[in-house]
Amino acid sequence: MRAAAIFGLSASERDLKPFQKESDVTWLIGLPASSGEADAVLIFGGDGTVHRHLAQIVKLQLPVLVVPCGSGNDFARALNVRNIRDALAAWQQFVSGRGSVRQIDLGVITPSNAGGAPAPHNPATENYFCCVGGVGLDVEVARLANLLPGALRRRGGYLFSLLPALLRFQPPAVEVATQENLSSDFETRHHGPAMLVAFANGPTFGGGLRIAPGAQLDDGRLEVCIVSGMAKSRLLRLFPSLYSGTHVKFGEVKYFQAERLRIVTNPLSDVYADGEYVCSTPVEVKLERAALKVIVR
């Protein structure tokens, strides 16, 4: 068997050593140039590391094992790979021929033309994401969290960044529209100020915050969570409910599923996904079914 190993900022070849023991595997460091060079890819990192390699990995169509070595690790958590020990067990089963490979969906973010008009189809502008994307306060929190030292980011970077981000945040005017199939028109679901608009393929972001408690990686549906404009003190009271997913019961929260999503903001806003900058609004968001093969226990 041939395997490729990719390392994020918090990982190194030292983390690979347990996976090299007791297995007849030839190792390549770095992303393979073609699917003929490897039989599997191991990504040592968090959501951001996975995010940065998704486009190439989708093209390769090789099974991927995520080894959680990042600050949030929400994607690995959604796959029930909660630590390196879980990842090692999944790898040993895979090498022995007893492992499981699962096909999951990926989100796709595509910039739209001015006013939210559909842009001409161009695969080069399609940005894959594995967990959660959005606009609003979460973007500001992610931006600040990414500036923290790695050790601090892994010990609650989202929480440390929330209050300073909230103090300077002003909610933009947001229009969110959904489309159930390509032959139907977009239907407006929200028009007005929004503290946060999140679209999710997986249930958590920010290191375990259950922004989309109903999300599944293989159901072909986006989960959408919109937090309307509210007093910042009210938002702070809402925040703890994200850990249990009960925020969806608040009157200011809209939570629903969609096949396709269009987001327009005034002023223009950055769009982040998996904790990484993607592009600016307006955007369209959809899911690509069974886009990624993942190695699980």
GROMACS .gro file of C-alpha atoms in nm:
model
  297
    1MET     CA    1   0.000   0.000   0.000
    2ARG     CA    2   0.110   0.356  -0.074
    3ALA     CA    3  -0.001   0.646   0.142
    4ALA     CA    4   0.053   1.022   0.130
    5ALA     CA    5   0.083   1.235   0.446
    6ILE     CA    6  -0.003   1.606   0.461
    7PHE     CA    7   0.090   1.813   0.767
    8GLY     CA    8  -0.079   2.124   0.897
    9LEU     CA    9   0.089   2.402   1.090
   10SER     CA   10   0.057   2.218   1.423
   11ALA     CA   11   0.177   1.880   1.294
   12SER     CA   12   0.500   1.726   1.174
   13GLU     CA   13   0.649   1.395   1.063
   14ARG     CA   14   0.678   1.307   1.431
   15ASP     CA   15   0.299   1.264   1.434
   16LEU     CA   16   0.329   1.015   1.149
   17LYS     CA   17   0.550   0.767   1.333
   18PRO     CA   18   0.269   0.571   1.510
   19PHE     CA   19   0.103   0.520   1.171
   20GLN     CA   20   0.423   0.381   1.021
   21LYS     CA   21   0.456   0.099   1.275
   22GLU     CA   22   0.362  -0.259   1.196
   23SER     CA   23   0.240  -0.191   0.844
   24ASP     CA   24   0.390  -0.251   0.502
   25VAL     CA   25   0.317   0.096   0.365
   26THR     CA   26   0.525   0.313   0.134
   27TRP     CA   27   0.495   0.677   0.241
   28LEU     CA   28   0.489   0.994   0.034
   29ILE     CA   29   0.514   1.330   0.208
   30GLY     CA   30   0.287   1.588   0.049
   31LEU     CA   31  -0.015   1.573  -0.178
   32PRO     CA   32   0.022   1.324  -0.466
   33ALA     CA   33   0.020   1.467  -0.816
   34SER     CA   34  -0.213   1.192  -0.938
   35SER     CA   35  -0.427   0.913  -0.798
   36GLY     CA   36  -0.175   0.662  -0.934
   37GLU     CA   37   0.083   0.768  -0.676
   38ALA     CA   38  -0.108   0.668  -0.362
   39ASP     CA   39  -0.389   0.453  -0.229
   40ALA     CA   40  -0.487   0.685   0.057
   41VAL     CA   41  -0.417   1.031   0.197
   42LEU     CA   42  -0.367   1.114   0.566
   43ILE     CA   43  -0.419   1.477   0.670
   44PHE     CA   44  -0.258   1.571   1.002
   45GLY     CA   45  -0.430   1.892   1.102
   46GLY     CA   46  -0.757   2.064   1.172
   47ASP     CA   47  -1.044   2.196   0.963
   48GLY     CA   48  -0.831   2.465   0.799
   49THR     CA   49  -0.574   2.215   0.679
   50VAL     CA   50  -0.846   1.992   0.535
   51HIS     CA   51  -1.015   2.294   0.375
   52ARG     CA   52  -0.700   2.408   0.195
   53HIS     CA   53  -0.656   2.069   0.024
   54LEU     CA   54  -1.017   1.979  -0.055
   55ALA     CA   55  -1.019   2.082  -0.420
   56GLN     CA   56  -0.714   1.870  -0.504
   57ILE     CA   57  -0.833   1.574  -0.297
   58VAL     CA   58  -1.173   1.576  -0.469
   59LYS     CA   59  -0.993   1.550  -0.803
   60LEU     CA   60  -0.779   1.260  -0.679
   61GLN     CA   61  -1.079   1.064  -0.545
   62LEU     CA   62  -0.858   0.887  -0.293
   63PRO     CA   63  -0.984   0.786   0.053
   64VAL     CA   64  -0.881   1.036   0.321
   65LEU     CA   65  -0.808   0.985   0.690
   66VAL     CA   66  -0.826   1.301   0.901
   67VAL     CA   67  -0.589   1.290   1.199
   68PRO     CA   68  -0.711   1.565   1.436
   69CYS     CA   69  -0.410   1.785   1.515
   70GLY     CA   70  -0.565   2.130   1.477
   71SER     CA   71  -0.737   2.384   1.698
   72GLY     CA   72  -1.101   2.299   1.626
   73ASN     CA   73  -1.112   1.955   1.461
   74ASP     CA   74  -1.486   1.982   1.394
   75PHE     CA   75  -1.467   1.779   1.073
   76ALA     CA   76  -1.289   1.491   1.246
   77ARG     CA   77  -1.544   1.516   1.527
   78ALA     CA   78  -1.829   1.480   1.275
   79LEU     CA   79  -1.660   1.164   1.148
   80ASN     CA   80  -1.635   1.032   1.507
   81VAL     CA   81  -1.255   1.056   1.493
   82ARG     CA   82  -1.212   1.247   1.817
   83ASN     CA   83  -0.841   1.204   1.877
   84ILE     CA   84  -0.524   1.058   1.732
   85ARG     CA   85  -0.598   0.723   1.897
   86ASP     CA   86  -0.926   0.697   1.703
   87ALA     CA   87  -0.745   0.790   1.381
   88LEU     CA   88  -0.477   0.529   1.440
   89ALA     CA   89  -0.739   0.258   1.501
   90ALA     CA   90  -0.918   0.354   1.178
   91TRP     CA   91  -0.589   0.342   0.987
   92GLN     CA   92  -0.490   0.002   1.122
   93GLN     CA   93  -0.828  -0.138   1.024
   94PHE     CA   94  -0.798   0.016   0.677
   95VAL     CA   95  -0.448  -0.125   0.620
   96SER     CA   96  -0.562  -0.471   0.732
   97GLY     CA   97  -0.853  -0.465   0.488
   98ARG     CA   98  -1.114  -0.447   0.764
   99GLY     CA   99  -1.162  -0.070   0.756
  100SER     CA  100  -1.458   0.132   0.642
  101VAL     CA  101  -1.461   0.398   0.371
  102ARG     CA  102  -1.756   0.635   0.372
  103GLN     CA  103  -1.862   0.876   0.098
  104ILE     CA  104  -1.976   1.215   0.223
  105ASP     CA  105  -2.101   1.542   0.081
  106LEU     CA  106  -1.904   1.864   0.058
  107GLY     CA  107  -2.031   2.218   0.048
  108VAL     CA  108  -1.950   2.440  -0.249
  109ILE     CA  109  -1.935   2.822  -0.232
  110THR     CA  110  -1.946   3.013  -0.560
  111PRO     CA  111  -1.922   3.394  -0.592
  112SER     CA  112  -2.223   3.552  -0.766
  113ASN     CA  113  -2.245   3.863  -0.980
  114ALA     CA  114  -2.345   4.201  -0.838
  115GLY     CA  115  -2.689   4.193  -0.679
  116GLY     CA  116  -2.672   3.817  -0.632
  117ALA     CA  117  -2.732   3.729  -0.999
  118PRO     CA  118  -2.599   3.383  -1.087
  119ALA     CA  119  -2.244   3.386  -1.220
  120PRO     CA  120  -2.158   3.181  -1.530
  121HIS     CA  121  -2.057   2.826  -1.433
  122ASN     CA  122  -1.683   2.820  -1.373
  123PRO     CA  123  -1.534   2.529  -1.175
  124ALA     CA  124  -1.227   2.744  -1.101
  125THR     CA  125  -1.438   2.970  -0.878
  126GLU     CA  126  -1.601   2.686  -0.680
  127ASN     CA  127  -1.470   2.664  -0.324
  128TYR     CA  128  -1.522   2.339  -0.132
  129PHE     CA  129  -1.581   2.327   0.242
  130CYS     CA  130  -1.629   2.031   0.476
  131CYS     CA  131  -1.803   2.170   0.786
  132VAL     CA  132  -1.955   2.515   0.827
  133GLY     CA  133  -1.937   2.845   0.642
  134GLY     CA  134  -2.104   3.178   0.687
  135VAL     CA  135  -2.104   3.555   0.713
  136GLY     CA  136  -2.142   3.790   1.006
  137LEU     CA  137  -2.001   3.769   1.357
  138ASP     CA  138  -1.844   3.426   1.307
  139VAL     CA  139  -1.621   3.573   1.036
  140GLU     CA  140  -1.488   3.836   1.277
  141VAL     CA  141  -1.432   3.575   1.548
  142ALA     CA  142  -1.250   3.342   1.307
  143ARG     CA  143  -1.034   3.628   1.180
  144LEU     CA  144  -0.921   3.716   1.533
  145ALA     CA  145  -0.881   3.351   1.638
  146ASN     CA  146  -0.650   3.288   1.342
  147LEU     CA  147  -0.416   3.558   1.476
  148LEU     CA  148  -0.375   3.389   1.814
  149PRO     CA  149  -0.070   3.172   1.893
  150GLY     CA  150  -0.133   2.808   1.809
  151ALA     CA  151  -0.132   2.689   2.170
  152LEU     CA  152  -0.389   2.950   2.272
  153ARG     CA  153  -0.603   2.879   1.965
  154ARG     CA  154  -0.619   2.511   2.055
  155ARG     CA  155  -0.731   2.593   2.409
  156GLY     CA  156  -1.040   2.792   2.322
  157GLY     CA  157  -0.945   3.037   2.049
  158TYR     CA  158  -1.308   3.091   1.952
  159LEU     CA  159  -1.407   3.184   2.307
  160PHE     CA  160  -1.108   3.415   2.355
  161SER     CA  161  -1.195   3.598   2.032
  162LEU     CA  162  -1.572   3.626   2.077
  163LEU     CA  163  -1.594   3.929   2.305
  164PRO     CA  164  -1.344   4.154   2.121
  165ALA     CA  165  -1.509   4.061   1.789
  166LEU     CA  166  -1.856   4.136   1.925
  167LEU     CA  167  -1.757   4.475   2.066
  168ARG     CA  168  -1.664   4.610   1.722
  169PHE     CA  169  -1.915   4.414   1.515
  170GLN     CA  170  -2.203   4.586   1.335
  171PRO     CA  171  -2.457   4.349   1.175
  172PRO     CA  172  -2.492   4.394   0.799
  173ALA     CA  173  -2.819   4.389   0.610
  174VAL     CA  174  -2.851   4.038   0.471
  175GLU     CA  175  -3.081   3.876   0.218
  176VAL     CA  176  -3.090   3.497   0.229
  177ALA     CA  177  -3.280   3.311  -0.042
  178THR     CA  178  -3.318   2.939  -0.102
  179GLN     CA  179  -3.382   2.722  -0.407
  180GLU     CA  180  -3.515   2.368  -0.383
  181ASN     CA  181  -3.426   2.262  -0.737
  182LEU     CA  182  -3.272   2.417  -1.047
  183SER     CA  183  -3.612   2.463  -1.215
  184SER     CA  184  -3.758   2.669  -0.929
  185ASP     CA  185  -3.705   3.034  -0.836
  186PHE     CA  186  -3.516   3.151  -0.530
  187GLU     CA  187  -3.740   3.224  -0.232
  188THR     CA  188  -3.640   3.491   0.020
  189ARG     CA  189  -3.612   3.347   0.373
  190HIS     CA  190  -3.455   3.645   0.550
  191HIS     CA  191  -3.419   4.014   0.466
  192GLY     CA  192  -3.275   4.248   0.725
  193PRO     CA  193  -2.995   4.277   0.980
  194ALA     CA  194  -2.829   3.952   1.085
  195MET     CA  195  -2.571   3.885   1.350
  196LEU     CA  196  -2.482   3.555   1.185
  197VAL     CA  197  -2.573   3.347   0.883
  198ALA     CA  198  -2.425   2.997   0.895
  199PHE     CA  199  -2.462   2.723   0.635
  200ALA     CA  200  -2.354   2.379   0.743
  201ASN     CA  201  -2.260   2.041   0.610
  202GLY     CA  202  -2.150   1.923   0.956
  203PRO     CA  203  -2.304   2.001   1.295
  204THR     CA  204  -2.030   2.197   1.475
  205PHE     CA  205  -1.783   2.479   1.433
  206GLY     CA  206  -1.546   2.670   1.661
  207GLY     CA  207  -1.428   2.356   1.838
  208GLY     CA  208  -1.761   2.193   1.924
  209LEU     CA  209  -2.029   2.464   1.903
  210ARG     CA  210  -2.342   2.291   1.769
  211ILE     CA  211  -2.451   2.563   1.529
  212ALA     CA  212  -2.635   2.307   1.312
  213PRO     CA  213  -2.745   2.024   1.541
  214GLY     CA  214  -2.937   1.846   1.265
  215ALA     CA  215  -2.659   1.846   1.005
  216GLN     CA  216  -2.539   1.518   0.855
  217LEU     CA  217  -2.245   1.472   0.620
  218ASP     CA  218  -2.428   1.254   0.370
  219ASP     CA  219  -2.792   1.375   0.349
  220GLY     CA  220  -2.752   1.613   0.053
  221ARG     CA  221  -2.898   1.907   0.247
  222LEU     CA  222  -2.755   2.227   0.386
  223GLU     CA  223  -2.856   2.326   0.737
  224VAL     CA  224  -2.900   2.702   0.762
  225CYS     CA  225  -2.892   2.903   1.087
  226ILE     CA  226  -2.972   3.275   1.083
  227VAL     CA  227  -2.940   3.484   1.397
  228SER     CA  228  -3.134   3.806   1.340
  229GLY     CA  229  -3.019   4.146   1.458
  230MET     CA  230  -3.037   4.172   1.838
  231ALA     CA  231  -2.876   4.352   2.129
  232LYS     CA  232  -2.522   4.231   2.190
  233SER     CA  233  -2.607   4.153   2.552
  234ARG     CA  234  -2.887   3.928   2.429
  235LEU     CA  235  -2.646   3.749   2.196
  236LEU     CA  236  -2.407   3.682   2.484
  237ARG     CA  237  -2.693   3.519   2.673
  238LEU     CA  238  -2.774   3.308   2.367
  239PHE     CA  239  -2.414   3.196   2.315
  240PRO     CA  240  -2.395   2.918   2.581
  241SER     CA  241  -2.689   2.741   2.415
  242LEU     CA  242  -2.466   2.676   2.112
  243TYR     CA  243  -2.291   2.403   2.307
  244SER     CA  244  -2.614   2.202   2.328
  245GLY     CA  245  -2.773   2.317   2.003
  246THR     CA  246  -3.074   2.462   2.186
  247HIS     CA  247  -3.016   2.808   2.035
  248VAL     CA  248  -3.257   2.703   1.758
  249LYS     CA  249  -3.542   2.752   2.009
  250PHE     CA  250  -3.476   3.126   2.043
  251GLY     CA  251  -3.724   3.352   1.864
  252GLU     CA  252  -3.446   3.546   1.691
  253VAL     CA  253  -3.304   3.229   1.532
  254LYS     CA  254  -3.424   3.087   1.201
  255TYR     CA  255  -3.317   2.730   1.134
  256PHE     CA  256  -3.403   2.532   0.822
  257GLN     CA  257  -3.271   2.306   0.546
  258ALA     CA  258  -3.205   2.402   0.185
  259GLU     CA  259  -3.077   2.251  -0.137
  260ARG     CA  260  -2.916   2.575  -0.255
  261LEU     CA  261  -2.860   2.910  -0.091
  262ARG     CA  262  -2.796   3.266  -0.208
  263ILE     CA  263  -2.657   3.531   0.027
  264VAL     CA  264  -2.637   3.903  -0.051
  265THR     CA  265  -2.513   4.158   0.205
  266ASN     CA  266  -2.494   4.535   0.234
  267PRO     CA  267  -2.218   4.627   0.276
  268LEU     CA  268  -2.022   4.345   0.114
  269SER     CA  269  -1.901   4.092   0.368
  270ASP     CA  270  -1.625   3.835   0.381
  271VAL     CA  271  -1.732   3.472   0.363
  272TYR     CA  272  -1.544   3.218   0.575
  273ALA     CA  273  -1.571   2.839   0.578
  274ASP     CA  274  -1.393   2.589   0.801
  275GLY     CA  275  -1.236   2.889   0.973
  276GLU     CA  276  -1.072   3.013   0.651
  277TYR     CA  277  -1.138   3.310   0.423
  278VAL     CA  278  -1.310   3.208   0.099
  279CYS     CA  279  -1.439   3.516  -0.086
  280SER     CA  280  -1.678   3.811  -0.050
  281THR     CA  281  -2.055   3.828  -0.090
  282PRO     CA  282  -2.272   3.783  -0.288
  283VAL     CA  283  -2.241   3.403  -0.303
  284GLU     CA  284  -2.434   3.090  -0.384
  285VAL     CA  285  -2.390   2.776  -0.175
  286LYS     CA  286  -2.480   2.417  -0.258
  287LEU     CA  287  -2.378   2.061  -0.169
  288GLU     CA  288  -2.196   1.817  -0.393
  289ARG     CA  289  -2.319   1.468  -0.310
  290ALA     CA  290  -2.070   1.193  -0.225
  291ALA     CA  291  -1.778   1.419  -0.318
  292LEU     CA  292  -1.523   1.283  -0.071
  293LYS     CA  293  -1.418   0.937   0.047
  294VAL     CA  294  -1.320   0.926   0.414
  295ILE     CA  295  -1.165   0.650   0.623
  296VAL     CA  296  -1.360   0.592   0.943
  297ARG     CA  297  -1.373   0.331   1.220
   0.00000   0.00000   0.00000
